[in-house]
Every structure is written in structure tokens, then in C-alpha cells.
Tab-separated table of C-alpha atoms in Angstrom:
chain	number	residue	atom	x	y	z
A	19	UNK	CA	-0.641	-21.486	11.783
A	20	UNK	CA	-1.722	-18.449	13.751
A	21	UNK	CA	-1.174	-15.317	11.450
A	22	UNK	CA	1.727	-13.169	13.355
A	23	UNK	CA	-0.616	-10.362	13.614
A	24	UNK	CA	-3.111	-12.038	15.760
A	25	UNK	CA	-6.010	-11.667	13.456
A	26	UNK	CA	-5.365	-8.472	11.485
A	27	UNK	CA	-5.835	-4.968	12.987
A	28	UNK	CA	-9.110	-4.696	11.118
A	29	UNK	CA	-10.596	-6.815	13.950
A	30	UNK	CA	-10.063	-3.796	15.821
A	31	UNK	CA	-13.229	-1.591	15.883
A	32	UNK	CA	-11.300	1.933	17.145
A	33	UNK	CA	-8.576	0.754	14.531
A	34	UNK	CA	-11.745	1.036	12.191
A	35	UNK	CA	-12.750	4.296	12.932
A	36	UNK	CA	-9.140	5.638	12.812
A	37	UNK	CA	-9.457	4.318	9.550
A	38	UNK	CA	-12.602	5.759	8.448
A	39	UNK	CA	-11.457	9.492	10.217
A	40	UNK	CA	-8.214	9.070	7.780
A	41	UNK	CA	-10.469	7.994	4.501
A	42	UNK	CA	-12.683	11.007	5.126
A	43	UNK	CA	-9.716	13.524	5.853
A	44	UNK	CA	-7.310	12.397	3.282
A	45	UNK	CA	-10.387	12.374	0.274
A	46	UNK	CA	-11.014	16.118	1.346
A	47	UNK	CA	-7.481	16.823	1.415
A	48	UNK	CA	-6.520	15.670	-1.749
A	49	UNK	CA	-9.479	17.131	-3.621
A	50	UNK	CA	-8.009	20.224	-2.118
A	51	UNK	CA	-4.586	19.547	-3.989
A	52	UNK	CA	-5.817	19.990	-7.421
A	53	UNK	CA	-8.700	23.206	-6.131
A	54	UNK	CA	-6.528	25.507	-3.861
A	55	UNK	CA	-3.722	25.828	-6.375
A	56	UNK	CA	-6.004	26.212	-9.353
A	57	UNK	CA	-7.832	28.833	-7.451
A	58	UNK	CA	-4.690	30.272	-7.403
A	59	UNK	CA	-3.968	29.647	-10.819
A	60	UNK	CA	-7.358	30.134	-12.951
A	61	UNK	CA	-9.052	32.501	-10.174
A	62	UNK	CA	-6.375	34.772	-9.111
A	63	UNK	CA	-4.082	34.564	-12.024
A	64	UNK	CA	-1.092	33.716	-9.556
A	65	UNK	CA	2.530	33.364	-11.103
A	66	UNK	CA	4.934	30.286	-10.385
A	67	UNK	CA	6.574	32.098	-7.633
A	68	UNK	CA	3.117	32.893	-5.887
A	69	UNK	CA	1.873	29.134	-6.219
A	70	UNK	CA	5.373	28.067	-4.883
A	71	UNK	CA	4.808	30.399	-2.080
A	72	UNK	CA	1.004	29.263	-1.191
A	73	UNK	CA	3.388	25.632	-1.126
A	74	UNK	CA	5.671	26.893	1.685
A	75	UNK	CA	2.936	28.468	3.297
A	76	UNK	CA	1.234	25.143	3.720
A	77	UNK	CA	4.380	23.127	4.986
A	78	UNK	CA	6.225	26.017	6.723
A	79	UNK	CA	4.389	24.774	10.113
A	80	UNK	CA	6.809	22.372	10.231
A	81	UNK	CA	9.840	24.065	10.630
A	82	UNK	CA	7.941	26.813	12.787
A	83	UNK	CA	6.159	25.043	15.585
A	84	UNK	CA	7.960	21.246	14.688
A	85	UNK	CA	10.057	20.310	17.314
A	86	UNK	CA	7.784	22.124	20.007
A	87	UNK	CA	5.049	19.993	19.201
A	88	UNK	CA	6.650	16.916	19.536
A	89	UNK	CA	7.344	17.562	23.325
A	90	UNK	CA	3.644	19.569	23.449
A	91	UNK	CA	1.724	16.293	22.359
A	92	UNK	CA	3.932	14.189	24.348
A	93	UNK	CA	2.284	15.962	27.482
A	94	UNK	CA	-1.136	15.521	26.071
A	95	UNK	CA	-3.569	12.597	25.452
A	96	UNK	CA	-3.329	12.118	21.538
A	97	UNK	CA	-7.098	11.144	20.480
A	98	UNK	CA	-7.949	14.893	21.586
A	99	UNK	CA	-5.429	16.632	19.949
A	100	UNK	CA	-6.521	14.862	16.626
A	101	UNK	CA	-9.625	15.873	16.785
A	102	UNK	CA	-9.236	19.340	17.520
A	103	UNK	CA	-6.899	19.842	14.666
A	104	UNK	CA	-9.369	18.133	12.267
A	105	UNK	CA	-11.660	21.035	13.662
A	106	UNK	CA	-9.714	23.812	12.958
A	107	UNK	CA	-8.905	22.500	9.469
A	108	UNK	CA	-12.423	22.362	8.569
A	109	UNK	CA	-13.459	25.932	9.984
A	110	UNK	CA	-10.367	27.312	7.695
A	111	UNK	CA	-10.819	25.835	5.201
A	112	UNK	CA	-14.823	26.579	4.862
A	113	UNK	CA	-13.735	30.149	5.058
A	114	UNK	CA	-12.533	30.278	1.743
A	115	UNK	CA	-15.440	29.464	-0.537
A	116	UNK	CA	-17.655	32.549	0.445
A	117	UNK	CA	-14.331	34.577	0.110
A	118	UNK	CA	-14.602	33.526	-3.640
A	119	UNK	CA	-17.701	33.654	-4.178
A	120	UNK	CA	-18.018	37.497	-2.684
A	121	UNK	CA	-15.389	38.200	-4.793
A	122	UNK	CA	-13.023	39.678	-2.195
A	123	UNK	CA	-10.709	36.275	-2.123
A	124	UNK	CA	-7.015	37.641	-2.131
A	125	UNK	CA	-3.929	35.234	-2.007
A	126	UNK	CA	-2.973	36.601	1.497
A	127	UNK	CA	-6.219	35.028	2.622
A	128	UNK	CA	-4.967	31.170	0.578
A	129	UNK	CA	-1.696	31.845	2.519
A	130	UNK	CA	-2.848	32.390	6.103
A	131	UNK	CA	-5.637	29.401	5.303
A	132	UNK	CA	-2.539	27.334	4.264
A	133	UNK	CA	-0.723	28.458	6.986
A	134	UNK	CA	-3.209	27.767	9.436
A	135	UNK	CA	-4.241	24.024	8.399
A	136	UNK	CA	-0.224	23.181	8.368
A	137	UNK	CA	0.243	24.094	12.114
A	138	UNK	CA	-2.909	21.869	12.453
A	139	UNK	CA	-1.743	19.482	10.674
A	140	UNK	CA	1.465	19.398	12.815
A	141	UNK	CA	-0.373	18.748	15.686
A	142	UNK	CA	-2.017	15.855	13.822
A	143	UNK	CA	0.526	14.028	12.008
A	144	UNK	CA	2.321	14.091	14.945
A	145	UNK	CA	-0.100	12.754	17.317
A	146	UNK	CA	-1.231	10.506	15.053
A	147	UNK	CA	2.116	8.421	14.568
A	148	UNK	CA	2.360	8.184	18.458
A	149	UNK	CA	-1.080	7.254	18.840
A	150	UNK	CA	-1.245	4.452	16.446
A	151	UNK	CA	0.919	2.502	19.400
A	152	UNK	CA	-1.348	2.630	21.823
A	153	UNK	CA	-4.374	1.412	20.090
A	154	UNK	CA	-2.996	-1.726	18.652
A	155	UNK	CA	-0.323	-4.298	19.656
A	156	UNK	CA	3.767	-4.174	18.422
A	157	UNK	CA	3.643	-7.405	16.545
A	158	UNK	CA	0.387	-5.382	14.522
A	159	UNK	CA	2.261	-1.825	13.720
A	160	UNK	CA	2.970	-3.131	10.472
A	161	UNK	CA	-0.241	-4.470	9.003
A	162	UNK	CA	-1.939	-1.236	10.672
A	163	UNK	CA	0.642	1.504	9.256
A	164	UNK	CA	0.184	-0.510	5.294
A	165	UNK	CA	-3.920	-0.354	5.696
A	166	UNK	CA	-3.679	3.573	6.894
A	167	UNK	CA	-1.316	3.790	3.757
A	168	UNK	CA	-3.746	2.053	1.589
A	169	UNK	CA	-6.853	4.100	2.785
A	170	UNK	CA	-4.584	6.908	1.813
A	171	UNK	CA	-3.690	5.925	-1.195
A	172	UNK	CA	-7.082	4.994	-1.746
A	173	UNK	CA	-8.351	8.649	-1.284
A	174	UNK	CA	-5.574	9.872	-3.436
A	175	UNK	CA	-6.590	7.934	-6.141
A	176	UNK	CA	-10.097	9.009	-6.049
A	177	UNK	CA	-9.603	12.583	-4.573
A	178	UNK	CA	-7.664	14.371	-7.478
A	179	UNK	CA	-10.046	12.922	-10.114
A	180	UNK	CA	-12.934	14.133	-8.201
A	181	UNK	CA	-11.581	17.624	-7.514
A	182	UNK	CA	-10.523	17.791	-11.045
A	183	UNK	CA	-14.532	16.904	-12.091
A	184	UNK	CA	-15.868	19.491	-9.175
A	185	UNK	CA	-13.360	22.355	-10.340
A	186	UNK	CA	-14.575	22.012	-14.158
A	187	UNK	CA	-18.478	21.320	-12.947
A	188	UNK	CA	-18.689	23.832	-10.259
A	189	UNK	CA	-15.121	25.741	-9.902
A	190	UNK	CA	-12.546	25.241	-7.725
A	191	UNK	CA	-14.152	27.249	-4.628
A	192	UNK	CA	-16.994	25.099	-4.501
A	193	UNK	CA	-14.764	21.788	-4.340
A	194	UNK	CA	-12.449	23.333	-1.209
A	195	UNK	CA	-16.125	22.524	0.623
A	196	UNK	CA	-14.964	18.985	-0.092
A	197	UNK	CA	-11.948	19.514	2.228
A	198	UNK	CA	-14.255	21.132	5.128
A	199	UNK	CA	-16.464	18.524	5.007
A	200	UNK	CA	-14.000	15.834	4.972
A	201	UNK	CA	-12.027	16.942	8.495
A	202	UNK	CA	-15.669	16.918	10.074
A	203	UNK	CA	-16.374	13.686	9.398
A	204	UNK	CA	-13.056	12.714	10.268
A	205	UNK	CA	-13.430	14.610	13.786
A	206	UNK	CA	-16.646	12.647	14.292
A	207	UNK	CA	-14.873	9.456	13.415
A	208	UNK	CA	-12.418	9.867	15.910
A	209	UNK	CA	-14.684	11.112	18.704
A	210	UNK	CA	-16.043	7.821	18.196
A	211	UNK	CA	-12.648	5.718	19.406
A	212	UNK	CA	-13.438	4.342	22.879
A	213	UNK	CA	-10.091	2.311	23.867
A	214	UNK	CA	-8.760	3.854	27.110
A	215	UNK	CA	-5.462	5.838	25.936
A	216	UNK	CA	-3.125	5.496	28.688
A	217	UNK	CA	-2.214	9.027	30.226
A	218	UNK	CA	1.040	10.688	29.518
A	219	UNK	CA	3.966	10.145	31.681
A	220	UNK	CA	4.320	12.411	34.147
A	221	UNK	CA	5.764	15.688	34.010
A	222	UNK	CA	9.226	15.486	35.045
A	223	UNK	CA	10.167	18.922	35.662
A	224	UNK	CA	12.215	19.336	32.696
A	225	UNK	CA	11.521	22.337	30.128
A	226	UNK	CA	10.309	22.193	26.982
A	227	UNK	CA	13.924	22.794	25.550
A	228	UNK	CA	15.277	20.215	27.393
A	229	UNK	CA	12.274	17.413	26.705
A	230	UNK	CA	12.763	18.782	22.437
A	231	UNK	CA	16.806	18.094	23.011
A	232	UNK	CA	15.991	14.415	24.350
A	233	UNK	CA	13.845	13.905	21.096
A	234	UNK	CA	16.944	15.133	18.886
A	235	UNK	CA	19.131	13.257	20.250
A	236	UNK	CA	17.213	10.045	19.937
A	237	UNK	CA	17.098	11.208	16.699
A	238	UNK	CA	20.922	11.775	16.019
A	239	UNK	CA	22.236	9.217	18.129
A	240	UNK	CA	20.785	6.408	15.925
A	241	UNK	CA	22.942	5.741	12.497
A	242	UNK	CA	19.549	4.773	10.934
A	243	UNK	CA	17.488	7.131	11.719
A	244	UNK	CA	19.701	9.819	10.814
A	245	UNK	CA	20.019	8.327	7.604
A	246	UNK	CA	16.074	7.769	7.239
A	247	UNK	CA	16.070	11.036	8.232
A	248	UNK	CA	18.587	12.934	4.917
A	249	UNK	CA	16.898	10.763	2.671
A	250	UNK	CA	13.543	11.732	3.464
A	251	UNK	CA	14.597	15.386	3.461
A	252	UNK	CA	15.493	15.214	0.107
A	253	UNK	CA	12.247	13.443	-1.163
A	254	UNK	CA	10.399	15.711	0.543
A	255	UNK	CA	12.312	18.846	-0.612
A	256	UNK	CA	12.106	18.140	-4.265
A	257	UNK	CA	8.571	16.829	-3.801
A	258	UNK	CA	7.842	20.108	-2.546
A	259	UNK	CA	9.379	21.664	-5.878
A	260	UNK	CA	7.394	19.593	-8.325
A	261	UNK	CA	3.548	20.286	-6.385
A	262	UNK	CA	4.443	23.698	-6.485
A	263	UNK	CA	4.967	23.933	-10.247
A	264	UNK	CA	3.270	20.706	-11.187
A	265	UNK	CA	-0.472	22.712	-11.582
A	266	UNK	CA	1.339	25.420	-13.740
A	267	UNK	CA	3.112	22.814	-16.140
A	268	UNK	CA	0.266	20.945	-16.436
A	269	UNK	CA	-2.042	23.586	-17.160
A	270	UNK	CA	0.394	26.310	-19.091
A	271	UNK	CA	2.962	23.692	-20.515
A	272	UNK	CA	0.862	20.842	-21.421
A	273	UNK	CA	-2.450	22.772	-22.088
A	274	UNK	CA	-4.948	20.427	-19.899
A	275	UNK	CA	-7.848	20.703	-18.649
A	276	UNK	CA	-8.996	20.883	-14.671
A	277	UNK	CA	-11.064	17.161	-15.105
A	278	UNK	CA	-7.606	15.686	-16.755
A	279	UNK	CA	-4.792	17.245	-14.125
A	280	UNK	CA	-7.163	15.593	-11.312
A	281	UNK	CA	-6.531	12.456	-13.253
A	282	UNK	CA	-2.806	13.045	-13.754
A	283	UNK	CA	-2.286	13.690	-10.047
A	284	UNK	CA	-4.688	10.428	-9.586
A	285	UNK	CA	-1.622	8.132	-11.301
A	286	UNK	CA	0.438	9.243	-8.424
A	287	UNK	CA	-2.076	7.793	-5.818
A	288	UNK	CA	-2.817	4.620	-8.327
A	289	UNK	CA	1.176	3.707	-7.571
A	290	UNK	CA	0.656	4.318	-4.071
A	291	UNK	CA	-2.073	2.006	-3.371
A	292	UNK	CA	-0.339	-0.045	-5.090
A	293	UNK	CA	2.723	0.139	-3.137
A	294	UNK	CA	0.935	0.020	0.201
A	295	UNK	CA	-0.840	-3.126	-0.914
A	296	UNK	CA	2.656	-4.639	-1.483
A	297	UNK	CA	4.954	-3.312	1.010
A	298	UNK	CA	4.256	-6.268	3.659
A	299	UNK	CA	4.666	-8.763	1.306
A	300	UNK	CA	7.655	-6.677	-0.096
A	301	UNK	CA	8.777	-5.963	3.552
A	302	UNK	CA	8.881	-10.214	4.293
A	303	UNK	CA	9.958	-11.066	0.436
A	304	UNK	CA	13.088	-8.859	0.336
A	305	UNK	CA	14.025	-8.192	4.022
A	306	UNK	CA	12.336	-5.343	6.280
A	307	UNK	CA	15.413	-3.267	6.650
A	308	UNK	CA	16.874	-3.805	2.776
A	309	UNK	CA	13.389	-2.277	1.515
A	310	UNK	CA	14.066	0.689	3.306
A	311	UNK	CA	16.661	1.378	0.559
A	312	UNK	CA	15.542	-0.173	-2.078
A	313	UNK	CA	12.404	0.624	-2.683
A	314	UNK	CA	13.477	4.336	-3.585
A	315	UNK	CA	16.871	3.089	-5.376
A	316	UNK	CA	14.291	1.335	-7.836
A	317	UNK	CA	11.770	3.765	-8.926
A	318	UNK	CA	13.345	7.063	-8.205
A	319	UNK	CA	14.671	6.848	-11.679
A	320	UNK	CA	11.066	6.937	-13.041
A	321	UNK	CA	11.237	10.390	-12.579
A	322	UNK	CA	12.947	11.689	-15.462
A	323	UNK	CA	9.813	11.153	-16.766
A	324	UNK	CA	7.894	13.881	-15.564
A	325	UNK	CA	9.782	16.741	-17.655
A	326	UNK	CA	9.486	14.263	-20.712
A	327	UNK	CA	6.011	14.549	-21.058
A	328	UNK	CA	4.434	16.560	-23.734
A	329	UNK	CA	1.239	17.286	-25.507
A	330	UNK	CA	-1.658	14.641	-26.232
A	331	UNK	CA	-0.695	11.465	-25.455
A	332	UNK	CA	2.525	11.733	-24.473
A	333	UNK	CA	1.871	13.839	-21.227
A	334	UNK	CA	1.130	10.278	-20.052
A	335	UNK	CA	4.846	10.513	-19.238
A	336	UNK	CA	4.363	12.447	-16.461
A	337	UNK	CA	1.598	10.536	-15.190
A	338	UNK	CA	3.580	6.872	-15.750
A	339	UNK	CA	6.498	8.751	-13.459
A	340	UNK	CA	4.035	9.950	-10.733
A	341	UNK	CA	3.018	6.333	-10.425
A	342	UNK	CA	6.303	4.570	-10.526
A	343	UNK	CA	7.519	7.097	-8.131
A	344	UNK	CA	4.993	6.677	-5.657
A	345	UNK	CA	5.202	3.158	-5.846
A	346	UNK	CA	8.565	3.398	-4.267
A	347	UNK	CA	7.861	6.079	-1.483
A	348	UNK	CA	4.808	4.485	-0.296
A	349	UNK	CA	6.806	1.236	0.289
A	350	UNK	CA	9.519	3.301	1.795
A	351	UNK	CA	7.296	4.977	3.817
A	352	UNK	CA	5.438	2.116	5.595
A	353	UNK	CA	8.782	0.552	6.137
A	354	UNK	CA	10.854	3.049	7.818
A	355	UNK	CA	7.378	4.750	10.167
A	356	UNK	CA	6.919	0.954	11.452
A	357	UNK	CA	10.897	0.727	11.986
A	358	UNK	CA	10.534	4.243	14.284
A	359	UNK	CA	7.583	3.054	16.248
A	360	UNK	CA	9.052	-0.298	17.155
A	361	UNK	CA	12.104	1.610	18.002
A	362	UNK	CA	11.162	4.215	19.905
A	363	UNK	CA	9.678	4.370	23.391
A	364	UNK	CA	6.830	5.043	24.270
A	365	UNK	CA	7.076	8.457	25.802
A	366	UNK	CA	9.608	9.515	23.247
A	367	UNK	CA	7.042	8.890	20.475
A	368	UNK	CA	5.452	12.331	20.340
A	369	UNK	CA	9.295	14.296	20.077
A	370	UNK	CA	10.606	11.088	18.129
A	371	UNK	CA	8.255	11.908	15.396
A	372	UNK	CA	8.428	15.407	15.805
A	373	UNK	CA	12.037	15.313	15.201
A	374	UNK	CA	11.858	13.449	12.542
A	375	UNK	CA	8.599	15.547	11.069
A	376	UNK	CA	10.576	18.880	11.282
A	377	UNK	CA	13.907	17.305	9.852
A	378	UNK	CA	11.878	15.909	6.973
A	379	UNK	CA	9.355	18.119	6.283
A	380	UNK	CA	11.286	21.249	7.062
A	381	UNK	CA	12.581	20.962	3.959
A	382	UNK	CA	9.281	21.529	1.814
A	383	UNK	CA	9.046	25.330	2.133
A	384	UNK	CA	12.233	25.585	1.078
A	385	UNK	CA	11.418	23.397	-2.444
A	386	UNK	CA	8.756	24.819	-3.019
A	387	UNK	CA	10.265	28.478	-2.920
A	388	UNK	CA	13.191	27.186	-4.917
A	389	UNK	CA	10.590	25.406	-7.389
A	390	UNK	CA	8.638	28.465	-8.274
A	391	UNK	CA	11.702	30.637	-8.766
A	392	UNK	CA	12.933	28.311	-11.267
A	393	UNK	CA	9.785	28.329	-12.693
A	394	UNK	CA	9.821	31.836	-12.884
A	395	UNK	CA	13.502	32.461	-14.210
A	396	UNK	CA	13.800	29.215	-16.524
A	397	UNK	CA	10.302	27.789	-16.856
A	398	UNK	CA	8.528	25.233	-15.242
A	399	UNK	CA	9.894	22.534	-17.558
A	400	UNK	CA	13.166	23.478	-16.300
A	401	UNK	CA	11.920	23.042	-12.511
A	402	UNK	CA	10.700	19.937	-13.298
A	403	UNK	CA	14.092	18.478	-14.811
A	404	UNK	CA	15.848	19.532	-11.195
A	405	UNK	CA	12.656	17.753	-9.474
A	406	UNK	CA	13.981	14.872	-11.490
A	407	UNK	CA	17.742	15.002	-11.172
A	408	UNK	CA	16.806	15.365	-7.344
A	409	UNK	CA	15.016	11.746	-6.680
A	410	UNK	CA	18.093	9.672	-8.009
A	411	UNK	CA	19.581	11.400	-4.541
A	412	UNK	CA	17.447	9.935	-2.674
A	413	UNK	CA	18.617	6.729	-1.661
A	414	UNK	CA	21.774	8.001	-1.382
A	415	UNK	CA	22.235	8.254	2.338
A	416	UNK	CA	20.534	4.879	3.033
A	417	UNK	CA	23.221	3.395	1.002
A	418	UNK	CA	25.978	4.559	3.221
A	419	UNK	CA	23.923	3.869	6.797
A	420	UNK	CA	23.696	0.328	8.668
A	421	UNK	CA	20.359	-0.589	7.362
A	422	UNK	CA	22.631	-1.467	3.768
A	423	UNK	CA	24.195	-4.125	5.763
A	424	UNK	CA	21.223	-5.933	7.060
A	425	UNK	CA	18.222	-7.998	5.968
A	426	UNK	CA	15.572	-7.326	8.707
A	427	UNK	CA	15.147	-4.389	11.840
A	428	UNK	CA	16.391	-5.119	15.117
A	429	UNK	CA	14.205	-3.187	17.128
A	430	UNK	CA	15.592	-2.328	21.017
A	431	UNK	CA	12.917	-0.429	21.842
A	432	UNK	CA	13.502	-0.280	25.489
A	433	UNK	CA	16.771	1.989	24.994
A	434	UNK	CA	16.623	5.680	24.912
A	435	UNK	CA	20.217	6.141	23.089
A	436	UNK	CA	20.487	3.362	21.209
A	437	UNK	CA	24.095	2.182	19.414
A	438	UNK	CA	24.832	1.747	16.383
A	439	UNK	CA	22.287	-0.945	14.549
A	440	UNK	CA	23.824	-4.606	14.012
A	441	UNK	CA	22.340	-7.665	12.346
């Protein structure tokens, strides 16, 4: 029997190098997530409500330039604008380590860095989504979102662990080189894609306001998506509370040291490999559309774990939650981006995700502000009980959308307003 995927993506050389760019970029990336908040932490001596700041800083792009972008790339080739972001996040981020080394490294300079690589990273996630499309067939979106997922997870298995081991060899300045060196690489990767990348439709004199309003009401318009849409928001915003307070329990609550946090933020990534190893057998065992839901309604209790851990050996808690957790949104995650894409049209991919990227990551500044005021006024074990109340909410608003009703995705992608979804 011919496999429905007509050989695997893999087959796919460009698909390769996509791959390769996103190993290289997500390995840096995640080495950065246990260095730039310690060098917060151990360098500059930053309180919860500063590392919860340096947290908004990084994701605030998305409610600033979000919904712009969407239309921006839309107009654009998208193989360019990924490789110019990966660019600018390696010249910012190279900045830093001679900062700290001089001696003059301030946290106004770790919030306009952070600041900087999230508008790039706007510009990338977003282009990256729509571009996926256009480099492989429909009836491949699936296989080719859960291997980018696994590379991912991949790197964030290995990433924190090896930041963790540069911070305590070398400190934490020298491992943000990591990061640099990781969007290069990643640049060169993609320069390296040769499959023709059909040109954007043509302009069609509407303005920018008016090509972001067709994107939102794609958006709005669909029962599903809007439901995707809440969920995700409230992952994402308590997410955003536990990163920015996780390196201050970990380090001030539970006493560990840098080599041991990398490895505690590793379990996270060890559940999402996992997951993204599973989801398409998960996806075809359980129904594509009912794993939307239940893939968070199942591990998102794992998380009262996290403010259960302690010291020794039971601050394995946290890490046992991380990876149950992750698990979940992994699975969730490959689901419901493969649902959009088959949805969606092709020139509404670019403000489709956008939409969707602003709605869902919007959020994150605001969590991680609320995280590190808790922090501040109750503690960060306190912050890290609301992080937990918050994920059994999660799958909330995908139990009250259409996609409870149904087994698999119907996917009428030719439609620009869509009805309501039926089986």
C-alpha cells in the first residue's frame, strides 16, 4: 500500500535543510533559555519582577508588530524573510557577550536584545508556518509539521542541558555565543533551499488595515479556530508566568545548581519529543480533531506538580510535570498548526497565522509580568501554584467548540469565511 504521504517529507532535500536551519536555531535558542535569565539572575542580581520583565520583553513583539506582520509577509516571498530574521537574531544576540565581559552589561541592554530578537522572531514564526505549504504537498503537512516538532524537541532536550554545562564551565555570557552561532547556521541552511517559492498574490489595492481585518475575520468567523485560539492563549499566558519565575525557584527555592536547572528544563523537551514522535500515530489512533482536546485535557493536570517539588530528590516533581505537560502541548500543537494550514488559503496564510500568533502569544507579556509580581509579593512558590491552577483551563474552550463533536478535520480550504465545522 502506498504510504498516504507519498514517501515521507524527508525525501524532500529543501524539506531537509528547513530541517537542519530549525535544529541549528532551536539548539541556540534553547541554550539561551537557561543563560539569558541566569545572566540576569547570577550576573546582575535581577529580582522576580525584573526576570518577568526581560520575559515580556522577549514576547511583547507579538502584540506590537503581530497582526501587521501577518499582512507584511503575506506581500513578501517567505524563504527571505526567514533568513533575514535569523540574521538579525544572531548580530543581537552576539552583542551581549562582550557587554559582559567589559563589564558594562546593564539589564536595559538584555531588554532591548530581547526585544529585538522577538520582533525577529515575529517575522519568522510567521513566515515560517506559511512557508511550510509551499515546499511540500497537503496530504504531507502532517508528517512535516511532527518532524519540525521533533527536531525541536530534539534541541530542547539537548539545549538546556548544554547551556546548563556551558553556564557552570564558562558562565552564562559565554554560552549566549551558542545562540549567535546557532541563527547563522540556520541562515546558511536556509539560503541553501532551492524549490521555486511561488510569488505572492498580487497587490490588490487594499491597505494594510483592511488586508489585517480579512486575517481576523478568518480568524473569528471559524468556531474552531476561535476556540484553538482561547485555549492557546491561556497555555501560553501561564507558560509565560512559570519561565519567568521558573530560573528563580529553581535556583532560590530549590537551591540548584546551573548544570542541574539545564537538566530540569531538559525533562520538558524529553516529553516533547516524545509527544511529537506520537502525535501522528495519536492523531490516526484517537481521531485528528478529538486530539486537539484531548491531548491537553490529559496532562494539563500534571502540573500541580511543579509547585510540589522540593529539595533533593523530590524537585524531580517539577521536572516529571514539565515532561507530562509537554507531552500534551506538543501533541496539541502539531494537531491544531496542521488543522490551520489545511484550512486556510493560501494567500491568507501569512495574516491567518499572524492572527492567530498575536491572539496566542499576545498573551505572554502579560504572564510573565503577572508571574514576577507574584513572585515578588507572595514568592515564587506561590506563582508557580497559579501556573498550575491555570493549565487545568486549558482545554476548557475546546470542550465547548465543534471540534468536541467530531472525530477527524474537515478541511474546506478553498473558502475564505468558512461556517461553522460539521462532521
Amino acid at each position: 500500500m502506498t504510504s498516504p504521504d507519498g514517501g515521507g517529507p524527508l525525501r524532500n532535500r529543501d524539506f531537509r535543510l528547513l530541517l537542519a536551519g530549525a535544529a541549528t536555531s532551536q539548539l541556540g535558542a534553547q541554550v539561551t533559555l537557561v543563560a539569558l535569565p541566569l545572566v540576569a539572575v547570577v550576573e546582575l542580581d535581577a529580582s522576580p519582577l525584573e526576570t518577568g520583565l526581560l520575559t515580556a520583553a522577549e514576547t511583547a513583539a507579538f502584540l506590537l508588530v503581530g497582526l501587521p506582520a501577518g499582512a507584511w509577509v503575506d506581500r513578501m516571498r517567505r524563504l527571505p524573510v526567514l533568513v533575514r530574521a535569523d540574521v538579525v537574531r544572531a548580530v543581537a544576540m552576539a552583542c551581549l557577550p562582550p557587554a559582559a565581559w567589559a563589564g558594562v552589561l546593564t539589564m536595559t541592554q538584555l531588554y532591548l536584545v530581547a526585544l529585538v530578537t522577538g520582533v525577529a522572531t515575529v517575522f519568522f514564526d510567521v513566515a515560517h508556518q506559511s512557508y511550510l505549504p509551499a515546499l511540500l504537498p497537503r496530504e504531507q503537512l502532517v508528517s512535516g509539521n511532527g518532524a519540525l516538532e521533533t527536531v525541536r524537541s530534539s534541541a530542547q532536550v539537548a539545549g538546556p542541558g548544554l547551556g546548563g554545562v556551558l553556564v557552570q564551565a564558562a558562565g552564562a555570557p559565554f554560552a549566549l555565543v551558542t545562540d549567535a552561532a546557532g541563527y547563522l547556521l540556520s541562515a546558511l541552511f536556509l539560503r541553501g533551499i532551492r524549490t521555486p517559492e511561488p510569488p505572492p498574490a498580487p497587490a490588490t489595492g487594499a491597505s494594510l488595515r483592511a488586508q489585517v481585518g480579512e486575517g481576523l475575520a478568518f480568524v473569528f468567523r471559524h468556531p474552531a479556530l476561535r476556540m484553538i485560539a482561547c485555549s492557546t492563549a491561556v497555555a501560553n499566558f501561564f507558560g509565560a508566568m512559570l519561565v519567568a519565575v521558573q530560573t528563580v525557584f529553581l535556583v532560590r527555592v530549590l537551591e540548584l545548581p546551573a548544570g542541574v536547572i539545564g537538566l530540569m528544563m531538559s525533562a520538558s523537551a524529553v516529553g516533547g519529543l516524545a509527544g511529537a514522535l506520537c502525535a501522528g500515530a495519536l492523531a490516526r489512533a484517537v481521531g485528528r480533531a478529538r486530539v486537539i482536546w484531548l491531548a491537553p485535557a490529559v496532562t494539563g493536570p500534571f502540573a500541580v506538580l511543579w509547585p510540589l517539588a522540593g529539595h533533593g530528590a523530590a524537585a524531580i516533581w517539577f521536572a516529571v510535570a514539565s515532561a507530562a505537560v509537554f507531552f500534551g502541548a506538543v501533541v496539541y500543537n502539531v494537531a491544531q498548526v496542521s488543522f490551520r494550514q489545511l484550512l486556510c488559503p493560501a494567500e491568507l496564510l501569512g495574516r491567518m497565522n499572524a492572527t492567530l500568533r498575536f491572539l496566542v502569544w499576545g498573551t505572554m507579556p502579560f504572564g510573565a509580568l503577572v508571574g514576577g509580581a507574584v513572585a515578588d509579593a507572595a514568592g515564587p512558590r506561590a506563582a508557580v501554584w497559579t501556573c498550575a491552577a491555570g493549565f487545568l483551563l486549558v482545554p476548557v474552550p475546546l470542550l465547548f467548540s465543534p471540534l468536541r463533536r467530531l472525530r477527524d478535520l474537515p478541511v474546506p480550504a478553498a473558502a475564505h469565511a468558512p461556517g461553522p465545522v460539521a462532521g
